[in-house]
Structure formats: structure tokens, C-alpha cells
Amino acid sequence: MSAVETIHVDGVWRAAASGAQREVLDPADAKTLAVVAEGGAEDTDAAIAAARRAFDSGPWPHTPVAERAALLRRVADLLQRDREEIALLESRDTGKTLEEGRVDVDDVTNAFRYFADLVTGESPGRVVDAGSPDVHSVVVHEPVGVCAMITPWNYPLLQASWKVAPALAAGNTFVIKPSEVTPLSTVHMVKLLVEAGLPNGVANLVTGAGDPVGARLSEHPDVDLVSFTGGLISGTKVAQAAAPSVKKVALELGGKNPNVVFADACATDEGFDTAVDQALNAAFIHSGQVCSAGARLIIEESVRERFVAELVRRAEKIKLGRGTEDGVECGPLVSAQQLAKTQAYVASALEEGAVLRTGGKQPEPSDVRPATGYFYLPTVLDQCHREMRVVREETFGPILSVETFSTEDEAVTLANDTEYGLAGAVWSSDTARARRVAARLRHGTVWINDFHPYLPQAEWGGFGKSGVGRELGPAGLDEYRETKHVYENLRPSPVRWFGG
Ligand code: NAD
């Protein structure tokens, strides 16, 4: 495979039919990291046709579940074999730290193992009591067919695995399109699927832009399901393009996630330190480029000043730099576009009356922070309110807005006042209150006295405009399956509905 042969169709690595290429940039210095094939509609159609053939007449959909699970486990082992190589690739492509890259590889490995275990542990069907000894009625699951997968740049390998592992476990074939900004780890993953022995045509990959590649995948009549992770605007386009062919659509979109802190959580020094530390992590890990980032701190007024002062002190100590450098805690933003977006959100917040407590600009260049890199300081904006754009819209950058409340009802109202509903947290030493508030939050994941952990066994997804459907957990497998009821009459006889 040469540098530009990053399109994989029917078991063959190839360049784009048009010969077009794209440079992938290292966000730490804006230099070229790799050159990949820039696929187009022709490449996409060829990949869909290969996946269609592999589904309609290939062995994979009928391969015994135990064999499919064994392949997933081999992939998990190969991911661990290549852990350092993939972590480095992901770090250089996205800007995240090497350690974050390693955590991602481990999480991806767990996802493959989880779905292998889930399918092997299942019974082959659910027998239904039809009310007659002469009827055998069973509900079974079957693969959906050809799946299109479209993924974002912030967790390229992780988001791909949450689709690829359940889709393969269920017996589907697929075409994946990674973000054009960060395609490298997905190319590596497909190589590992091939090495693990997946039959030709089951896993196809097209590197290229959202339009035409993602758009073509979404509209194509031979695609049975499109699973998309990304922003609200692109997700809406995917749903619109998919509608005429009435394919299944799964959307994992953005979030504007509240982190609600009650004063009682800060009553002890230990509690205060933990809540501040986790608020910092919630907002600034991966420079805030996380769909579930705790970008809205909603804090009880009586502890606001002490809490924000400590948060600012800690934020100013975060070591920004190239993700592969030792000691660096936070990398650059992924692209010039993402940097410009962050700058624009801070400017609009200041115009609307927010108070800048720290950050609000790019850091000085240093030996670990090239001047051409897309670095931005962790930024805390105080005195924010619900009408501000920075509070309402997903900034996807290192920006934390601070709002305050005085009563429990007010905290819940603020936390739910978003068109999104992906994730949120509540901090309180009063267990009854924490659970009461958690029950009222309209978000797909709610953390009590924690932020960010997720489990492959537990569904992930959003309320409201954070999406449609779920990934991970049993529901994450069911996204990739059709449900079929087989009703067998053991003693057929005439119905005699019609007299003649
Ligand atoms: P994006 O919407 O710009 O792009 C996502 C993917 O969609 C890319 O592969 C892109 O090429 C493709 N795309 C763009 N236009 C398209 C079109 N018209 N048709 C089909 N595909 C198209 O998002 P991004 O900037 O790459 O990622 C950031 C977004 O992803 C944020 O909003 C974040 O919240 C979201 N995200 C959500 C989750 C989740 O689990 N809910 C996880 C990670 C990221």
C-alpha cells in the first residue's frame, strides 16, 4: 500500500479513481503529516457495490456467531499489539496527548471484546407464547445489511469502533468514511480487520470529504443503514439525504453539557478539591473537543467565587504543547477552522457581557508549542447567562462558561435549558438531592459526583438534538439488526373465512 492508496474496496487498497489526494496536517505545527486519497462519488459507489455483494452473496452474514466473535477478539489482540503505533498516529493526527491516544486504543479494544462477548452470550431467539400448542413463534435478530458509517475528527478510532464492532458482530457489511481531517487511525483499523481474516468486501473504506463521500453514502439506495457521528448541521443533512430511500438512520450529534455543582459538594476541602479538579477535566481535556465536554459550569452562588478562583488558578497551570511531548497535558485544537471558531465564540461572549477570568487568546510559542500550531489557552468566562451564544451553542473548544443558581429548581431549569441533551453531571454530598436532580436531567448520560466515564456495557447517546439511537450496550448492537418474527403453524388447517 503506497501513501495515497487509502481507499479499501473489496479487499484491495487503491488510490482515488480521480487521482485526487489530500494533505493531512499535524495540528501542532500545521505541517503535512500524511497524504491520503481524496475519494469521490465513483469510489463511494464502488465501495457500496462491494459491500452489497458481500452481504447478498458472501459468507459473513451467515458465519456462525462464535466465528464472528472470534474475529472481533483477534482484532482486539491486534489493536493491543499495535497500541503504541496507533496511539502515536492518533496523537499526531488529532493533537491529543499520547497518553490520551493510549487510553483510546484500550477503550477501542474493550469495545471489540464487549461486542464479541455480547453476541456469544445471546440465545438464538425469543420464543413467544402464541396461546396455542400448535404454534411455534420465535423472534430473531438478523443483520441490517450494508451499513454506511461516517465519523468525526475528535475521537476518530473510538467513534469508528463503536460502529464497526457491533456491525460486524451482527453480521453486516459496511463502508466507513472517516473525517477528512483525521483519517489515519481508521486506515490502520481496516488493515487490522484484513489481517484478522475478514472476508473481502465486508469492510470497505473511502477517505474523502463529507460532500461528496458522506453525502453519497447517506443517499445511496443500496445502503440499508447510515450511522453518523458529528455535528448537528451535517447530521441534519445526512437525515435529509437518507429520507427518500427510507434507510435506517442513527445520529450521534453534539452536546452542550451542564456540570451542576451544589455548595454542599464543596463543604470539605477534599470535596472542594475533587469538584474543582473534575470541572477542569470536564471542560478542558482534549482542549474541550469532546462531545460530552462539561462546557457549562452551573454553580451554586454561595461558592461561586471561591470555586472559580481555584479553577482559574488550576487552568493557568495546564501545560499546553505538542501531544507527543513528555509532560504536555493538553494539545492544540485540531485545525485552523476550529481555532477561528473558538476565537469567534470568545469574542461574541465578551461582546455579550461575559467576564474573562483567564485565557481568551493563543499562548506564547515555546519549544513544545510551535508558533504555527493551533494552540489556545484554557478559557474561563464568568457572569454568563442563558441568552449568550457561548452558553447555547456547542463551541467545541477550551471554553468554560460559568452560570449560577440559588435553588435546586433553578439548577435543573438551567441544566435542561439546551436544545441538546447528550450528557450532564450533578455534584452534591446529599445523595437524595443528587439522585433527585439526576432523575430530572434530560440528558442521555448523567454522572453523579463524576464526569466523563462511560462503559461499553452502557448505552451512549442523546436526548433532543444530540441525536437519534444509541451506541454501546445491547441497544448499540440492536442498531445494526433487524427484528424478525417467525410464526410457525405446526398443524395447518383451512381458515374458512370465506364461505365459498
Ligand atoms: P462534522 O459534522 O463536521 O463532520 C463529521 C463527519 O461528517 C465527517 O466525516 C464529515 O466529513 C462528514 N460530513 C460533513 N458533511 C457531510 C454531509 N453533507 N453528508 C455526510 N457526511 C458529511 O463534525 P466534526 O467537526 O468532524 O466533529 C465534531 C462534532 O461531532 C461535534 O459536534 C461533536 O459533538 C460531535 N461528536 C458527537 C459524538 C457523540 O457521541 N454524540 C462523539 C464525537 C463527536
XYZ file of C-alpha atoms and ligand atoms in Angstrom:
544
model
C 0.000 0.000 0.000
C 1.559 3.319 -1.035
C 0.987 6.632 0.724
C -2.077 7.559 -1.290
C -3.735 4.126 -1.513
C -6.026 4.679 1.460
C -9.257 3.575 -0.194
C -10.159 -0.052 0.502
C -12.705 -1.729 -1.770
C -13.388 -5.462 -1.966
C -10.093 -6.324 -0.309
C -7.943 -4.066 -2.498
C -6.117 -0.895 -1.404
C -6.241 1.766 -4.069
C -5.918 5.462 -4.873
C -8.911 7.648 -5.731
C -10.383 6.973 -9.176
C -9.807 10.640 -9.990
C -6.224 10.500 -8.685
C -7.040 13.296 -6.215
C -5.105 13.491 -2.951
C -5.401 15.384 0.319
C -2.740 16.531 2.760
C -3.423 15.670 6.387
C -1.928 18.284 8.701
C -0.275 17.961 12.099
C -2.248 20.462 14.235
C 0.788 21.136 16.438
C 2.695 22.857 13.602
C 0.360 22.850 10.550
C 2.922 20.803 8.580
C 1.944 17.881 6.348
C 1.683 14.673 8.322
C 0.460 12.355 5.569
C -1.088 12.343 2.120
C -4.254 10.322 1.570
C -6.536 9.545 -1.342
C -9.343 12.035 -1.803
C -12.201 9.729 -2.726
C -15.207 10.840 -4.731
C -18.633 9.579 -5.794
C -17.133 6.918 -8.097
C -15.031 5.421 -5.276
C -18.021 5.540 -2.931
C -20.280 3.756 -5.398
C -17.638 1.049 -5.910
C -17.322 0.566 -2.138
C -21.101 0.340 -1.690
C -21.324 -2.186 -4.541
C -18.612 -4.326 -2.904
C -20.377 -4.213 0.458
C -23.686 -5.060 -1.242
C -22.179 -8.123 -2.983
C -20.501 -9.274 0.224
C -23.775 -9.004 2.079
C -26.041 -10.539 -0.566
C -23.820 -13.423 -1.624
C -20.788 -13.527 0.692
C -20.240 -15.737 3.738
C -20.119 -13.111 6.508
C -23.843 -12.642 7.323
C -24.166 -16.446 7.708
C -20.896 -17.044 9.532
C -21.623 -18.652 12.910
C -21.747 -16.150 15.746
C -18.840 -17.847 17.541
C -16.606 -17.328 14.476
C -17.626 -13.692 14.117
C -16.876 -13.148 17.806
C -13.501 -14.875 17.433
C -12.586 -12.448 14.660
C -13.528 -9.466 16.840
C -11.309 -10.846 19.607
C -8.419 -11.221 17.134
C -8.891 -7.571 16.165
C -8.784 -6.640 19.869
C -5.487 -8.512 20.240
C -4.040 -6.801 17.150
C -5.075 -3.384 18.495
C -3.135 -4.146 21.668
C -0.157 -5.386 19.645
C -0.097 -2.040 17.776
C -1.070 0.062 20.814
C 1.917 2.419 20.759
C 1.888 2.845 16.985
C -1.827 3.661 16.898
C -1.631 5.963 19.931
C 1.160 7.903 18.227
C -0.806 8.104 14.974
C -3.903 9.344 16.794
C -1.917 11.843 18.838
C -0.190 13.354 15.791
C -3.377 13.398 13.715
C -5.762 14.883 16.308
C -3.310 16.770 18.546
C -4.372 14.871 21.673
C -1.689 13.692 24.078
C -0.003 10.350 23.591
C -1.493 9.148 26.879
C -5.000 10.037 25.654
C -4.198 8.100 22.482
C -3.273 5.042 24.574
C -6.493 5.314 26.575
C -8.426 5.464 23.295
C -6.755 2.280 21.997
C -7.609 0.475 25.244
C -11.224 1.683 25.087
C -11.491 0.576 21.472
C -10.076 -2.839 22.391
C -12.713 -3.134 25.131
C -15.476 -2.263 22.655
C -14.411 -5.092 20.316
C -14.241 -7.551 23.226
C -17.563 -6.370 24.657
C -19.497 -6.923 21.422
C -17.804 -10.309 20.913
C -19.000 -11.369 24.380
C -22.459 -9.877 23.899
C -23.275 -11.847 20.751
C -21.827 -15.110 22.007
C -23.850 -14.876 25.220
C -27.170 -14.446 23.456
C -29.869 -17.040 22.893
C -30.661 -17.583 19.192
C -34.189 -16.199 19.512
C -37.004 -15.292 21.899
C -39.797 -17.841 21.952
C -43.181 -16.152 22.232
C -46.235 -17.808 23.799
C -48.726 -17.727 20.934
C -51.521 -19.158 23.097
C -51.678 -22.464 21.213
C -49.637 -25.689 21.418
C -49.923 -25.873 17.629
C -47.892 -22.728 17.055
C -44.170 -22.189 17.437
C -43.463 -18.456 17.478
C -39.959 -17.023 17.760
C -38.440 -13.563 17.435
C -34.948 -13.497 15.917
C -32.410 -10.819 15.016
C -30.738 -10.526 11.643
C -28.145 -8.122 10.242
C -29.493 -4.925 8.691
C -27.376 -5.241 5.541
C -24.972 -2.657 4.117
C -24.068 -0.046 6.731
C -22.579 3.367 5.990
C -20.513 4.845 8.808
C -19.471 8.484 8.957
C -17.198 9.601 11.791
C -15.771 12.845 13.263
C -12.217 14.014 13.996
C -12.149 14.256 17.780
C -12.120 10.525 18.624
C -11.539 9.006 15.169
C -10.697 5.445 16.176
C -13.072 5.312 19.132
C -16.098 6.555 17.203
C -15.300 4.172 14.331
C -15.064 1.189 16.707
C -18.437 1.934 18.332
C -19.920 1.334 14.868
C -17.586 -1.269 13.336
C -17.569 -3.704 16.285
C -21.367 -4.077 16.701
C -21.955 -4.015 12.934
C -19.532 -6.909 12.399
C -20.786 -8.784 15.465
C -24.292 -8.640 13.976
C -23.110 -9.896 10.539
C -23.303 -6.720 8.450
C -21.007 -5.393 5.746
C -20.003 -1.738 5.692
C -18.405 1.293 4.095
C -16.719 3.680 6.510
C -15.802 7.304 5.849
C -13.573 8.849 8.499
C -13.264 12.602 8.924
C -11.090 14.087 6.187
C -9.228 15.918 8.965
C -8.114 12.748 10.815
C -8.366 9.610 8.643
C -5.129 7.832 9.638
C -6.169 5.585 12.549
C -9.237 4.347 10.644
C -6.977 3.276 7.768
C -4.916 1.350 10.331
C -8.032 -0.254 11.816
C -9.174 -1.531 8.429
C -5.701 -3.039 7.892
C -6.149 -4.906 11.175
C -9.596 -6.191 10.109
C -7.981 -7.571 6.958
C -5.138 -9.119 8.962
C -7.671 -10.709 11.318
C -9.197 -12.541 8.343
C -12.358 -10.625 7.477
C -13.598 -11.752 4.038
C -13.142 -9.333 1.129
C -15.907 -6.784 0.655
C -17.118 -6.861 4.271
C -15.094 -3.813 5.394
C -14.696 -1.014 2.847
C -13.165 2.391 3.449
C -13.344 5.622 1.468
C -11.218 8.562 2.590
C -12.601 11.866 1.398
C -14.803 14.859 2.141
C -18.273 14.964 3.695
C -19.602 16.024 0.353
C -19.381 14.007 -1.905
C -18.420 10.828 0.020
C -20.620 11.169 3.141
C -23.468 12.663 1.146
C -23.379 9.795 -1.390
C -23.325 7.185 1.380
C -26.339 8.831 3.009
C -28.486 8.970 -0.114
C -27.490 5.725 -1.846
C -30.411 3.273 -2.227
C -28.146 0.231 -1.753
C -27.201 1.344 1.751
C -29.559 -0.045 4.406
C -28.388 1.974 7.391
C -26.348 5.130 7.899
C -24.727 5.687 11.264
C -23.343 9.182 11.666
C -21.327 10.836 14.432
C -20.601 14.513 14.043
C -22.133 17.964 14.266
C -25.799 18.951 14.158
C -25.607 20.662 10.757
C -24.018 17.695 8.945
C -26.258 15.257 10.857
C -29.358 17.066 9.650
C -28.080 16.837 6.065
C -27.465 13.106 6.480
C -31.025 12.553 7.753
C -32.455 14.577 4.844
C -30.368 12.720 2.253
C -31.352 9.358 3.762
C -35.093 10.045 3.881
C -36.084 9.313 0.243
C -34.662 5.772 0.425
C -36.169 5.217 3.925
C -32.998 3.701 5.295
C -32.326 3.392 8.996
C -30.562 6.422 10.436
C -28.555 6.630 13.663
C -27.213 10.047 14.683
C -24.724 10.862 17.435
C -24.539 14.629 17.450
C -23.240 17.427 19.630
C -23.810 18.431 23.215
C -23.865 21.463 25.484
C -23.331 19.663 28.696
C -24.094 21.095 32.140
C -21.888 20.433 35.148
C -24.075 21.307 38.151
C -22.221 21.877 41.424
C -24.084 22.313 44.725
C -22.356 24.116 47.595
C -22.588 21.034 49.822
C -20.225 19.187 47.427
C -17.573 21.762 48.397
C -18.185 21.685 52.170
C -14.942 19.790 52.892
C -11.510 20.608 51.479
C -11.397 17.188 49.839
C -14.844 17.631 48.275
C -13.943 21.099 47.013
C -10.649 19.898 45.512
C -12.360 16.946 43.782
C -15.180 19.041 42.329
C -12.756 21.683 41.005
C -10.381 19.079 39.585
C -13.199 17.271 37.790
C -14.703 20.516 36.483
C -11.294 21.275 34.976
C -11.106 17.835 33.402
C -14.722 18.030 32.209
C -14.094 21.269 30.316
C -10.511 21.098 29.120
C -9.488 17.535 28.347
C -8.609 17.296 24.619
C -8.935 21.122 24.604
C -12.691 20.812 25.082
C -13.098 18.999 21.756
C -15.281 16.335 23.338
C -18.986 15.878 22.559
C -19.691 15.412 26.271
C -17.391 18.231 27.459
C -18.640 19.905 30.632
C -18.570 23.299 28.964
C -21.277 24.828 31.187
C -20.381 25.143 34.859
C -23.635 25.768 36.748
C -22.620 26.513 40.303
C -24.449 27.468 43.496
C -23.951 31.207 44.008
C -22.634 30.899 47.572
C -19.478 29.021 46.439
C -19.007 30.609 43.019
C -16.141 32.988 43.772
C -14.006 30.508 45.701
C -14.658 27.754 43.119
C -13.967 29.890 40.043
C -10.819 31.404 41.575
C -9.375 27.934 42.176
C -10.490 26.722 38.750
C -8.713 29.676 37.126
C -5.555 29.038 39.158
C -5.524 25.396 38.036
C -6.430 26.215 34.389
C -3.437 28.568 34.165
C -1.127 25.698 35.118
C -2.270 23.351 32.316
C 0.781 22.514 30.185
C -0.109 23.109 26.536
C 2.043 21.674 23.792
C 2.552 19.060 21.115
C 0.693 15.951 22.301
C 3.692 13.688 21.782
C 5.985 15.709 24.106
C 6.665 14.433 27.614
C 4.901 16.410 30.329
C 2.374 18.019 27.994
C -1.163 17.844 29.436
C -3.180 19.310 26.592
C -2.620 19.527 22.840
C -3.632 22.019 20.171
C -7.037 22.425 18.555
C -7.425 20.161 15.553
C -7.457 22.761 12.767
C -7.246 26.421 11.798
C -11.031 26.322 11.390
C -11.512 25.099 14.954
C -9.144 27.789 16.257
C -11.040 30.529 14.392
C -14.345 29.184 15.738
C -13.026 29.275 19.310
C -11.762 32.841 18.883
C -15.123 33.928 17.479
C -17.063 32.391 20.417
C -14.871 34.146 22.974
C -15.258 37.469 21.137
C -19.043 37.122 20.993
C -19.222 36.193 24.696
C -17.235 39.279 25.671
C -19.468 41.461 23.487
C -22.500 39.958 25.247
C -21.117 40.826 28.684
C -19.183 37.763 29.868
C -16.186 38.436 32.129
C -12.906 36.863 31.012
C -11.226 35.284 34.052
C -8.391 33.563 32.187
C -7.325 32.579 28.664
C -9.080 34.196 25.752
C -6.046 34.079 23.461
C -3.355 31.871 21.973
C -0.373 31.090 24.228
C 3.132 32.325 23.557
C 5.038 29.872 21.321
C 7.660 27.723 23.044
C 9.905 24.759 22.296
C 6.897 22.404 22.724
C 4.412 24.849 21.102
C 5.373 25.833 17.543
C 4.058 29.268 16.529
C 2.232 27.706 13.571
C 0.273 25.280 15.799
C -3.424 25.745 16.612
C -2.984 26.252 20.362
C -5.484 28.154 22.508
C -5.385 28.807 26.233
C -7.971 27.208 28.530
C -10.547 29.965 28.891
C -12.951 30.686 31.758
C -15.837 33.086 31.141
C -17.655 34.267 34.270
C -21.036 36.030 34.629
C -22.581 34.094 31.747
C -26.309 33.765 31.128
C -28.614 31.625 29.034
C -29.079 34.121 26.216
C -25.382 34.148 25.291
C -24.292 32.201 22.200
C -21.385 30.738 24.157
C -23.872 29.170 26.576
C -26.356 27.955 23.978
C -24.127 26.654 21.175
C -21.543 23.898 21.159
C -18.174 25.697 20.967
C -16.098 22.504 20.851
C -13.086 24.380 22.182
C -11.376 25.056 25.537
C -14.071 27.444 26.768
C -15.869 27.101 30.110
C -18.852 29.345 30.785
C -19.970 29.959 34.381
C -23.620 30.411 35.412
C -25.026 30.455 38.940
C -28.156 29.284 40.751
C -29.676 29.634 44.194
C -32.264 26.837 44.332
C -32.442 23.219 43.209
C -35.271 24.016 40.776
C -33.228 26.789 39.239
C -30.249 24.435 38.799
C -32.432 21.879 36.988
C -34.044 24.528 34.784
C -30.640 25.856 33.729
C -29.195 22.390 33.126
C -32.129 21.400 30.912
C -32.243 24.693 29.043
C -30.453 23.439 25.930
C -31.597 22.064 22.597
C -29.048 19.300 23.115
C -29.226 16.525 25.703
C -26.100 14.385 25.498
C -24.624 14.353 28.998
C -24.534 16.204 32.299
C -23.341 15.913 35.870
C -24.535 16.794 39.335
C -22.238 17.265 42.331
C -23.703 17.052 45.833
C -22.869 15.386 49.138
C -26.624 14.923 49.673
C -27.338 11.601 47.951
C -31.098 12.098 47.894
C -30.708 15.502 46.252
C -28.122 14.256 43.738
C -30.406 11.406 42.645
C -33.451 13.691 42.553
C -31.661 16.130 40.268
C -30.195 13.321 38.127
C -33.707 11.961 37.568
C -34.854 15.367 36.300
C -31.976 15.945 33.856
C -32.981 15.436 30.211
C -29.647 14.037 29.051
C -28.609 10.621 27.708
C -25.859 10.160 30.310
C -25.928 11.650 33.807
C -22.979 11.458 36.167
C -23.363 11.873 39.923
C -20.169 13.136 41.570
C -18.114 12.295 38.492
C -17.630 13.438 34.905
C -16.805 11.694 31.619
C -16.611 7.960 32.391
C -18.551 5.677 30.086
C -18.831 1.904 29.880
C -19.084 -0.282 26.786
C -21.934 -2.126 28.540
C -23.995 1.051 28.971
C -25.796 2.836 26.143
C -24.421 6.166 24.927
C -26.479 8.747 23.056
C -28.526 11.851 23.349
C -31.928 13.339 24.072
C -33.168 16.201 21.886
C -30.853 17.381 19.132
C -27.973 15.296 20.483
C -29.160 12.523 18.258
C -31.250 9.510 17.394
C -30.467 5.993 18.599
C -27.789 4.664 20.913
C -24.264 3.291 20.655
C -22.682 0.746 23.023
C -24.638 -1.615 25.256
C -27.301 -4.024 23.940
C -29.120 -1.144 22.178
C -25.862 -0.330 20.369
C -25.927 -3.840 18.898
C -29.625 -3.644 18.053
C -28.983 -0.559 15.880
C -27.300 -2.975 13.470
C -30.042 -5.612 13.451
C -33.468 -6.162 12.039
C -36.039 -7.929 14.189
C -37.952 -10.777 12.578
C -40.952 -12.698 13.928
C -41.193 -16.271 12.626
C -44.636 -17.752 13.250
C -44.818 -21.463 12.524
C -48.148 -23.272 12.401
C -47.472 -26.892 13.386
C -50.977 -28.073 12.404
C -52.134 -26.029 9.410
C -55.843 -26.193 8.575
C -58.242 -24.094 6.446
C -59.344 -20.755 7.923
C -62.835 -20.790 6.257
C -63.142 -17.005 6.493
C -64.681 -17.059 3.053
C -67.635 -19.364 2.764
C -67.240 -20.477 -0.946
P -18.810 17.281 11.216
O -20.291 17.204 11.277
O -18.207 18.465 10.581
O -18.224 16.028 10.417
C -18.499 14.706 10.838
C -18.378 13.800 9.642
O -19.430 14.113 8.728
C -17.079 13.959 8.857
O -16.643 12.696 8.433
C -17.501 14.810 7.686
O -16.691 14.654 6.554
C -18.895 14.279 7.435
N -19.799 15.174 6.689
C -19.742 16.515 6.580
N -20.747 16.948 5.790
C -21.457 15.859 5.417
C -22.609 15.656 4.597
N -23.245 16.654 3.994
N -23.071 14.406 4.452
C -22.465 13.363 5.056
N -21.348 13.486 5.815
C -20.860 14.730 5.993
O -18.303 17.069 12.688
P -16.802 17.150 13.197
O -16.446 18.615 13.234
O -15.946 16.205 12.460
O -16.936 16.574 14.681
C -17.339 17.339 15.749
C -18.796 17.077 16.076
O -19.001 15.705 16.351
C -19.233 17.815 17.327
O -20.488 18.397 17.117
C -19.320 16.698 18.359
O -20.197 16.967 19.418
C -19.778 15.560 17.528
N -19.485 14.289 18.212
C -20.524 13.619 18.796
C -20.265 12.444 19.494
C -21.372 11.679 20.180
O -21.100 10.584 20.660
N -22.590 12.184 20.254
C -18.960 11.954 19.563
C -17.931 12.664 18.946
C -18.215 13.830 18.270
